[in-house]
Amino acid sequence: MAQCSPPRRHRALIVEDELMIALDLEDAMSALGFDICGLASTADTARSIAIDHHPDVVLMDVNLDGGHEGIEVGRWLRGMRCACRICHRIL
């Protein structure tokens, strides 16, 4: 009888420059069944992780380092034809 492999868990990238918030989001997403493919605190790190790991979902802080770099990273991901869903968060 053929063995079926378990379904692949969705990968999430968390882009947040405040460590405690990033760790909270990591715990919450893991509890929902996501594999966390990376935590990024800068736009450059987010781009690098996205290229290497092809996340299915990106939780993106809009205000990285006090600017709107999160929006720019989201635009960059769309320009790269990334098939991931992007959830921008503002707090």
GROMACS .gro file of N, CA, C and O in nm, residues 1-88:
model
  352
    1MET      N    1   0.084  -0.117   0.000
    1MET     CA    2   0.000   0.000   0.000
    1MET      C    3   0.089   0.124   0.000
    1MET      O    4   0.187   0.131   0.072
    2ALA      N    5   0.056   0.224  -0.081
    2ALA     CA    6   0.137   0.344  -0.094
    2ALA      C    7   0.123   0.433   0.030
    2ALA      O    8   0.015   0.447   0.085
    3GLN      N    9   0.235   0.485   0.072
    3GLN     CA   10   0.236   0.578   0.186
    3GLN      C   11   0.210   0.720   0.135
    3GLN      O   12   0.268   0.762   0.036
    4CYS      N   13   0.124   0.789   0.201
    4CYS     CA   14   0.100   0.930   0.170
    4CYS      C   15   0.182   1.015   0.265
    4CYS      O   16   0.181   0.991   0.385
    5SER      N   17   0.251   1.111   0.209
    5SER     CA   18   0.327   1.200   0.297
    5SER      C   19   0.231   1.301   0.359
    5SER      O   20   0.130   1.338   0.298
    6PRO      N   21   0.262   1.345   0.479
    6PRO     CA   22   0.174   1.444   0.543
    6PRO      C   23   0.176   1.574   0.464
    6PRO      O   24   0.274   1.604   0.396
    7PRO      N   25   0.067   1.650   0.470
    7PRO     CA   26   0.066   1.775   0.395
    7PRO      C   27   0.174   1.869   0.446
    7PRO      O   28   0.207   1.870   0.566
    8ARG      N   29   0.231   1.945   0.354
    8ARG     CA   30   0.335   2.041   0.390
    8ARG      C   31   0.274   2.155   0.470
    8ARG      O   32   0.169   2.207   0.435
    9ARG      N   33   0.339   2.189   0.579
    9ARG     CA   34   0.291   2.302   0.658
    9ARG      C   35   0.329   2.431   0.587
    9ARG      O   36   0.433   2.440   0.522
   10HIS      N   37   0.244   2.530   0.598
   10HIS     CA   38   0.272   2.659   0.536
   10HIS      C   39   0.385   2.729   0.611
   10HIS      O   40   0.396   2.720   0.733
   11ARG      N   41   0.468   2.799   0.534
   11ARG     CA   42   0.582   2.872   0.591
   11ARG      C   43   0.546   3.019   0.609
   11ARG      O   44   0.488   3.081   0.519
   12ALA      N   45   0.587   3.075   0.722
   12ALA     CA   46   0.562   3.216   0.751
   12ALA      C   47   0.694   3.287   0.779
   12ALA      O   48   0.782   3.235   0.846
   13LEU      N   49   0.704   3.407   0.725
   13LEU     CA   50   0.815   3.498   0.754
   13LEU      C   51   0.760   3.611   0.837
   13LEU      O   52   0.657   3.671   0.801
   14ILE      N   53   0.825   3.641   0.948
   14ILE     CA   54   0.782   3.750   1.036
   14ILE      C   55   0.885   3.862   1.025
   14ILE      O   56   1.004   3.840   1.050
   15VAL      N   57   0.836   3.981   0.986
   15VAL     CA   58   0.923   4.097   0.972
   15VAL      C   59   0.878   4.200   1.076
   15VAL      O   60   0.773   4.262   1.062
   16GLU      N   61   0.958   4.213   1.179
   16GLU     CA   62   0.922   4.298   1.293
   16GLU      C   63   1.051   4.343   1.361
   16GLU      O   64   1.137   4.259   1.390
   17ASP      N   65   1.066   4.473   1.386
   17ASP     CA   66   1.189   4.522   1.445
   17ASP      C   67   1.185   4.527   1.598
   17ASP      O   68   1.285   4.560   1.661
   18GLU      N   69   1.073   4.492   1.659
   18GLU     CA   70   1.066   4.483   1.805
   18GLU      C   71   1.065   4.335   1.844
   18GLU      O   72   0.970   4.262   1.812
   19LEU      N   73   1.170   4.293   1.912
   19LEU     CA   74   1.193   4.151   1.939
   19LEU      C   75   1.077   4.084   2.012
   19LEU      O   76   1.036   3.974   1.974
   20MET      N   77   1.024   4.145   2.115
   20MET     CA   78   0.917   4.081   2.192
   20MET      C   79   0.792   4.059   2.107
   20MET      O   80   0.726   3.955   2.118
   21ILE      N   81   0.760   4.155   2.022
   21ILE     CA   82   0.645   4.139   1.932
   21ILE      C   83   0.673   4.027   1.833
   21ILE      O   84   0.587   3.942   1.806
   22ALA      N   85   0.795   4.023   1.779
   22ALA     CA   86   0.831   3.918   1.683
   22ALA      C   87   0.819   3.780   1.746
   22ALA      O   88   0.766   3.686   1.685
   23LEU      N   89   0.865   3.766   1.870
   23LEU     CA   90   0.858   3.636   1.938
   23LEU      C   91   0.714   3.598   1.969
   23LEU      O   92   0.677   3.480   1.958
   24ASP      N   93   0.630   3.695   2.005
   24ASP     CA   94   0.488   3.669   2.027
   24ASP      C   95   0.421   3.620   1.898
   24ASP      O   96   0.343   3.524   1.899
   25LEU      N   97   0.452   3.688   1.788
   25LEU     CA   98   0.395   3.648   1.659
   25LEU      C   99   0.443   3.509   1.619
   25LEU      O  100   0.366   3.428   1.566
   26GLU      N  101   0.569   3.480   1.647
   26GLU     CA  102   0.625   3.347   1.617
   26GLU      C  103   0.548   3.240   1.694
   26GLU      O  104   0.509   3.137   1.637
   27ASP      N  105   0.525   3.261   1.822
   27ASP     CA  106   0.450   3.165   1.903
   27ASP      C  107   0.308   3.146   1.850
   27ASP      O  108   0.259   3.033   1.840
   28ALA      N  109   0.242   3.258   1.818
   28ALA     CA  110   0.104   3.251   1.771
   28ALA      C  111   0.095   3.177   1.637
   28ALA      O  112   0.007   3.091   1.619
   29MET      N  113   0.184   3.208   1.545
   29MET     CA  114   0.180   3.143   1.414
   29MET      C  115   0.216   2.995   1.425
   29MET      O  116   0.157   2.912   1.356
   30SER      N  117   0.311   2.962   1.511
   30SER     CA  118   0.346   2.821   1.532
   30SER      C  119   0.228   2.744   1.589
   30SER      O  120   0.200   2.632   1.548
   31ALA      N  121   0.156   2.807   1.682
   31ALA     CA  122   0.038   2.743   1.741
   31ALA      C  123  -0.071   2.721   1.638
   31ALA      O  124  -0.151   2.627   1.649
   32LEU      N  125  -0.073   2.803   1.534
   32LEU     CA  126  -0.171   2.787   1.426
   32LEU      C  127  -0.126   2.686   1.320
   32LEU      O  128  -0.197   2.662   1.223
   33GLY      N  129  -0.006   2.629   1.339
   33GLY     CA  130   0.040   2.524   1.249
   33GLY      C  131   0.137   2.570   1.141
   33GLY      O  132   0.169   2.494   1.050
   34PHE      N  133   0.188   2.692   1.150
   34PHE     CA  134   0.283   2.742   1.051
   34PHE      C  135   0.425   2.705   1.092
   34PHE      O  136   0.458   2.702   1.210
   35ASP      N  137   0.509   2.678   0.992
   35ASP     CA  138   0.653   2.669   1.013
   35ASP      C  139   0.707   2.810   0.994
   35ASP      O  140   0.678   2.874   0.893
   36ILE      N  141   0.784   2.857   1.089
   36ILE     CA  142   0.841   2.990   1.078
   36ILE      C  143   0.974   2.978   1.005
   36ILE      O  144   1.068   2.916   1.055
   37CYS      N  145   0.980   3.035   0.886
   37CYS     CA  146   1.102   3.023   0.806
   37CYS      C  147   1.202   3.134   0.837
   37CYS      O  148   1.315   3.128   0.790
   38GLY      N  149   1.160   3.231   0.917
   38GLY     CA  150   1.255   3.333   0.957
   38GLY      C  151   1.192   3.449   1.030
   38GLY      O  152   1.072   3.476   1.016
   39LEU      N  153   1.276   3.514   1.110
   39LEU     CA  154   1.241   3.639   1.176
   39LEU      C  155   1.337   3.744   1.121
   39LEU      O  156   1.458   3.723   1.122
   40ALA      N  157   1.284   3.854   1.074
   40ALA     CA  158   1.368   3.960   1.019
   40ALA      C  159   1.334   4.091   1.088
   40ALA      O  160   1.218   4.123   1.110
   41SER      N  161   1.437   4.168   1.121
   41SER     CA  162   1.415   4.297   1.183
   41SER      C  163   1.448   4.413   1.089
   41SER      O  164   1.427   4.528   1.124
   42THR      N  165   1.500   4.381   0.971
   42THR     CA  166   1.532   4.484   0.872
   42THR      C  167   1.478   4.443   0.735
   42THR      O  168   1.452   4.325   0.709
   43ALA      N  169   1.465   4.542   0.648
   43ALA     CA  170   1.417   4.516   0.513
   43ALA      C  171   1.513   4.423   0.437
   43ALA      O  172   1.469   4.332   0.367
   44ASP      N  173   1.643   4.446   0.451
   44ASP     CA  174   1.740   4.363   0.379
   44ASP      C  175   1.735   4.218   0.424
   44ASP      O  176   1.741   4.126   0.342
   45THR      N  177   1.721   4.196   0.554
   45THR     CA  178   1.711   4.058   0.605
   45THR      C  179   1.582   3.993   0.555
   45THR      O  180   1.582   3.875   0.517
   46ALA      N  181   1.473   4.067   0.552
   46ALA     CA  182   1.346   4.014   0.503
   46ALA      C  183   1.358   3.970   0.358
   46ALA      O  184   1.310   3.863   0.320
   47ARG      N  185   1.423   4.053   0.276
   47ARG     CA  186   1.441   4.017   0.134
   47ARG      C  187   1.524   3.890   0.121
   47ARG      O  188   1.490   3.800   0.043
   48SER      N  189   1.631   3.881   0.197
   48SER     CA  190   1.719   3.764   0.190
   48SER      C  191   1.645   3.636   0.230
   48SER      O  192   1.656   3.533   0.162
   49ILE      N  193   1.571   3.641   0.340
   49ILE     CA  194   1.497   3.523   0.385
   49ILE      C  195   1.390   3.486   0.283
   49ILE      O  196   1.369   3.367   0.253
   50ALA      N  197   1.322   3.585   0.227
   50ALA     CA  198   1.217   3.557   0.127
   50ALA      C  199   1.275   3.488   0.004
   50ALA      O  200   1.216   3.394  -0.049
   51ILE      N  201   1.392   3.531  -0.040
   51ILE     CA  202   1.457   3.470  -0.156
   51ILE      C  203   1.495   3.325  -0.126
   51ILE      O  204   1.474   3.235  -0.207
   52ASP      N  205   1.550   3.302  -0.007
   52ASP     CA  206   1.600   3.169   0.029
   52ASP      C  207   1.490   3.069   0.064
   52ASP      O  208   1.504   2.950   0.038
   53HIS      N  209   1.379   3.117   0.125
   53HIS     CA  210   1.282   3.024   0.183
   53HIS      C  211   1.143   3.027   0.120
   53HIS      O  212   1.059   2.944   0.155
   54HIS      N  213   1.114   3.121   0.033
   54HIS     CA  214   0.984   3.128  -0.036
   54HIS      C  215   0.866   3.110   0.059
   54HIS      O  216   0.793   3.010   0.051
   55PRO      N  217   0.845   3.205   0.151
   55PRO     CA  218   0.735   3.189   0.247
   55PRO      C  219   0.599   3.193   0.178
   55PRO      O  220   0.583   3.251   0.071
   56ASP      N  221   0.501   3.131   0.243
   56ASP     CA  222   0.363   3.135   0.196
   56ASP      C  223   0.292   3.259   0.249
   56ASP      O  224   0.202   3.312   0.185
   57VAL      N  225   0.333   3.303   0.368
   57VAL     CA  226   0.272   3.417   0.436
   57VAL      C  227   0.384   3.504   0.493
   57VAL      O  228   0.481   3.453   0.546
   58VAL      N  229   0.366   3.636   0.480
   58VAL     CA  230   0.459   3.730   0.541
   58VAL      C  231   0.380   3.823   0.633
   58VAL      O  232   0.286   3.888   0.588
   59LEU      N  233   0.416   3.824   0.761
   59LEU     CA  234   0.360   3.920   0.855
   59LEU      C  235   0.458   4.036   0.862
   59LEU      O  236   0.571   4.020   0.909
   60MET      N  237   0.418   4.151   0.811
   60MET     CA  238   0.510   4.262   0.787
   60MET      C  239   0.474   4.384   0.870
   60MET      O  240   0.363   4.437   0.858
   61ASP      N  241   0.568   4.428   0.953
   61ASP     CA  242   0.554   4.555   1.023
   61ASP      C  243   0.574   4.666   0.919
   61ASP      O  244   0.673   4.665   0.846
   62VAL      N  245   0.480   4.757   0.910
   62VAL     CA  246   0.491   4.866   0.813
   62VAL      C  247   0.606   4.959   0.850
   62VAL      O  248   0.682   5.003   0.765
   63ASN      N  249   0.619   4.987   0.979
   63ASN     CA  250   0.716   5.088   1.026
   63ASN      C  251   0.845   5.023   1.075
   63ASN      O  252   0.869   5.016   1.195
   64LEU      N  253   0.928   4.979   0.984
   64LEU     CA  254   1.059   4.926   1.022
   64LEU      C  255   1.155   5.043   1.040
   64LEU      O  256   1.164   5.131   0.953
   65ASP      N  257   1.225   5.045   1.150
   65ASP     CA  258   1.322   5.151   1.179
   65ASP      C  259   1.263   5.291   1.165
   65ASP      O  260   1.329   5.383   1.120
   66GLY      N  261   1.136   5.307   1.202
   66GLY     CA  262   1.074   5.438   1.201
   66GLY      C  263   1.028   5.486   1.066
   66GLY      O  264   0.964   5.590   1.055
   67GLY      N  265   1.058   5.414   0.959
   67GLY     CA  266   1.014   5.452   0.825
   67GLY      C  267   0.906   5.359   0.776
   67GLY      O  268   0.849   5.282   0.853
   68HIS      N  269   0.877   5.367   0.649
   68HIS     CA  270   0.775   5.280   0.590
   68HIS      C  271   0.840   5.172   0.505
   68HIS      O  272   0.788   5.135   0.399
   69GLU      N  273   0.952   5.119   0.551
   69GLU     CA  274   1.024   5.017   0.475
   69GLU      C  275   0.944   4.890   0.455
   69GLU      O  276   0.964   4.819   0.357
   70GLY      N  277   0.853   4.858   0.547
   70GLY     CA  278   0.772   4.738   0.533
   70GLY      C  279   0.686   4.742   0.408
   70GLY      O  280   0.668   4.642   0.340
   71ILE      N  281   0.634   4.859   0.375
   71ILE     CA  282   0.555   4.875   0.252
   71ILE      C  283   0.645   4.854   0.131
   71ILE      O  284   0.606   4.787   0.035
   72GLU      N  285   0.765   4.906   0.136
   72GLU     CA  286   0.859   4.891   0.024
   72GLU      C  287   0.898   4.744   0.005
   72GLU      O  288   0.908   4.697  -0.109
   73VAL      N  289   0.918   4.671   0.113
   73VAL     CA  290   0.950   4.528   0.102
   73VAL      C  291   0.831   4.454   0.041
   73VAL      O  292   0.849   4.366  -0.044
   74GLY      N  293   0.710   4.490   0.081
   74GLY     CA  294   0.591   4.429   0.021
   74GLY      C  295   0.584   4.453  -0.129
   74GLY      O  296   0.555   4.361  -0.206
   75ARG      N  297   0.613   4.575  -0.170
   75ARG     CA  298   0.616   4.606  -0.315
   75ARG      C  299   0.726   4.526  -0.385
   75ARG      O  300   0.706   4.477  -0.496
   76TRP      N  301   0.841   4.514  -0.320
   76TRP     CA  302   0.951   4.438  -0.378
   76TRP      C  303   0.910   4.292  -0.397
   76TRP      O  304   0.937   4.233  -0.501
   77LEU      N  305   0.844   4.234  -0.294
   77LEU     CA  306   0.799   4.095  -0.305
   77LEU      C  307   0.703   4.078  -0.422
   77LEU      O  308   0.711   3.980  -0.497
   78ARG      N  309   0.611   4.170  -0.439
   78ARG     CA  310   0.517   4.163  -0.552
   78ARG      C  311   0.592   4.175  -0.684
   78ARG      O  312   0.561   4.105  -0.780
   79GLY      N  313   0.690   4.263  -0.689
   79GLY     CA  314   0.770   4.279  -0.811
   79GLY      C  315   0.850   4.155  -0.845
   79GLY      O  316   0.878   4.129  -0.962
   80MET      N  317   0.886   4.078  -0.744
   80MET     CA  318   0.961   3.953  -0.764
   80MET      C  319   0.867   3.837  -0.797
   80MET      O  320   0.909   3.724  -0.809
   81ARG      N  321   0.738   3.868  -0.808
   81ARG     CA  322   0.635   3.767  -0.838
   81ARG      C  323   0.625   3.662  -0.727
   81ARG      O  324   0.599   3.545  -0.752
   82CYS      N  325   0.651   3.705  -0.605
   82CYS     CA  326   0.637   3.618  -0.490
   82CYS      C  327   0.489   3.582  -0.475
   82CYS      O  328   0.403   3.669  -0.476
   83ALA      N  329   0.460   3.455  -0.460
   83ALA     CA  330   0.322   3.409  -0.449
   83ALA      C  331   0.270   3.415  -0.305
   83ALA      O  332   0.161   3.369  -0.278
   84CYS      N  333   0.346   3.476  -0.217
   84CYS     CA  334   0.307   3.478  -0.075
   84CYS      C  335   0.197   3.581  -0.049
   84CYS      O  336   0.179   3.676  -0.123
   85ARG      N  337   0.125   3.557   0.057
   85ARG     CA  338   0.027   3.652   0.107
   85ARG      C  339   0.100   3.744   0.204
   85ARG      O  340   0.180   3.698   0.286
   86ILE      N  341   0.074   3.873   0.195
   86ILE     CA  342   0.141   3.970   0.282
   86ILE      C  343   0.037   4.036   0.370
   86ILE      O  344  -0.064   4.088   0.321
   87CYS      N  345   0.061   4.031   0.498
   87CYS     CA  346  -0.026   4.096   0.596
   87CYS      C  347   0.056   4.208   0.661
   87CYS      O  348   0.149   4.182   0.737
   88HIS      N  349   0.025   4.333   0.624
   88HIS     CA  350   0.093   4.447   0.686
   88HIS      C  351   0.027   4.476   0.821
   88HIS      O  352  -0.094   4.474   0.832
   0.00000   0.00000   0.00000
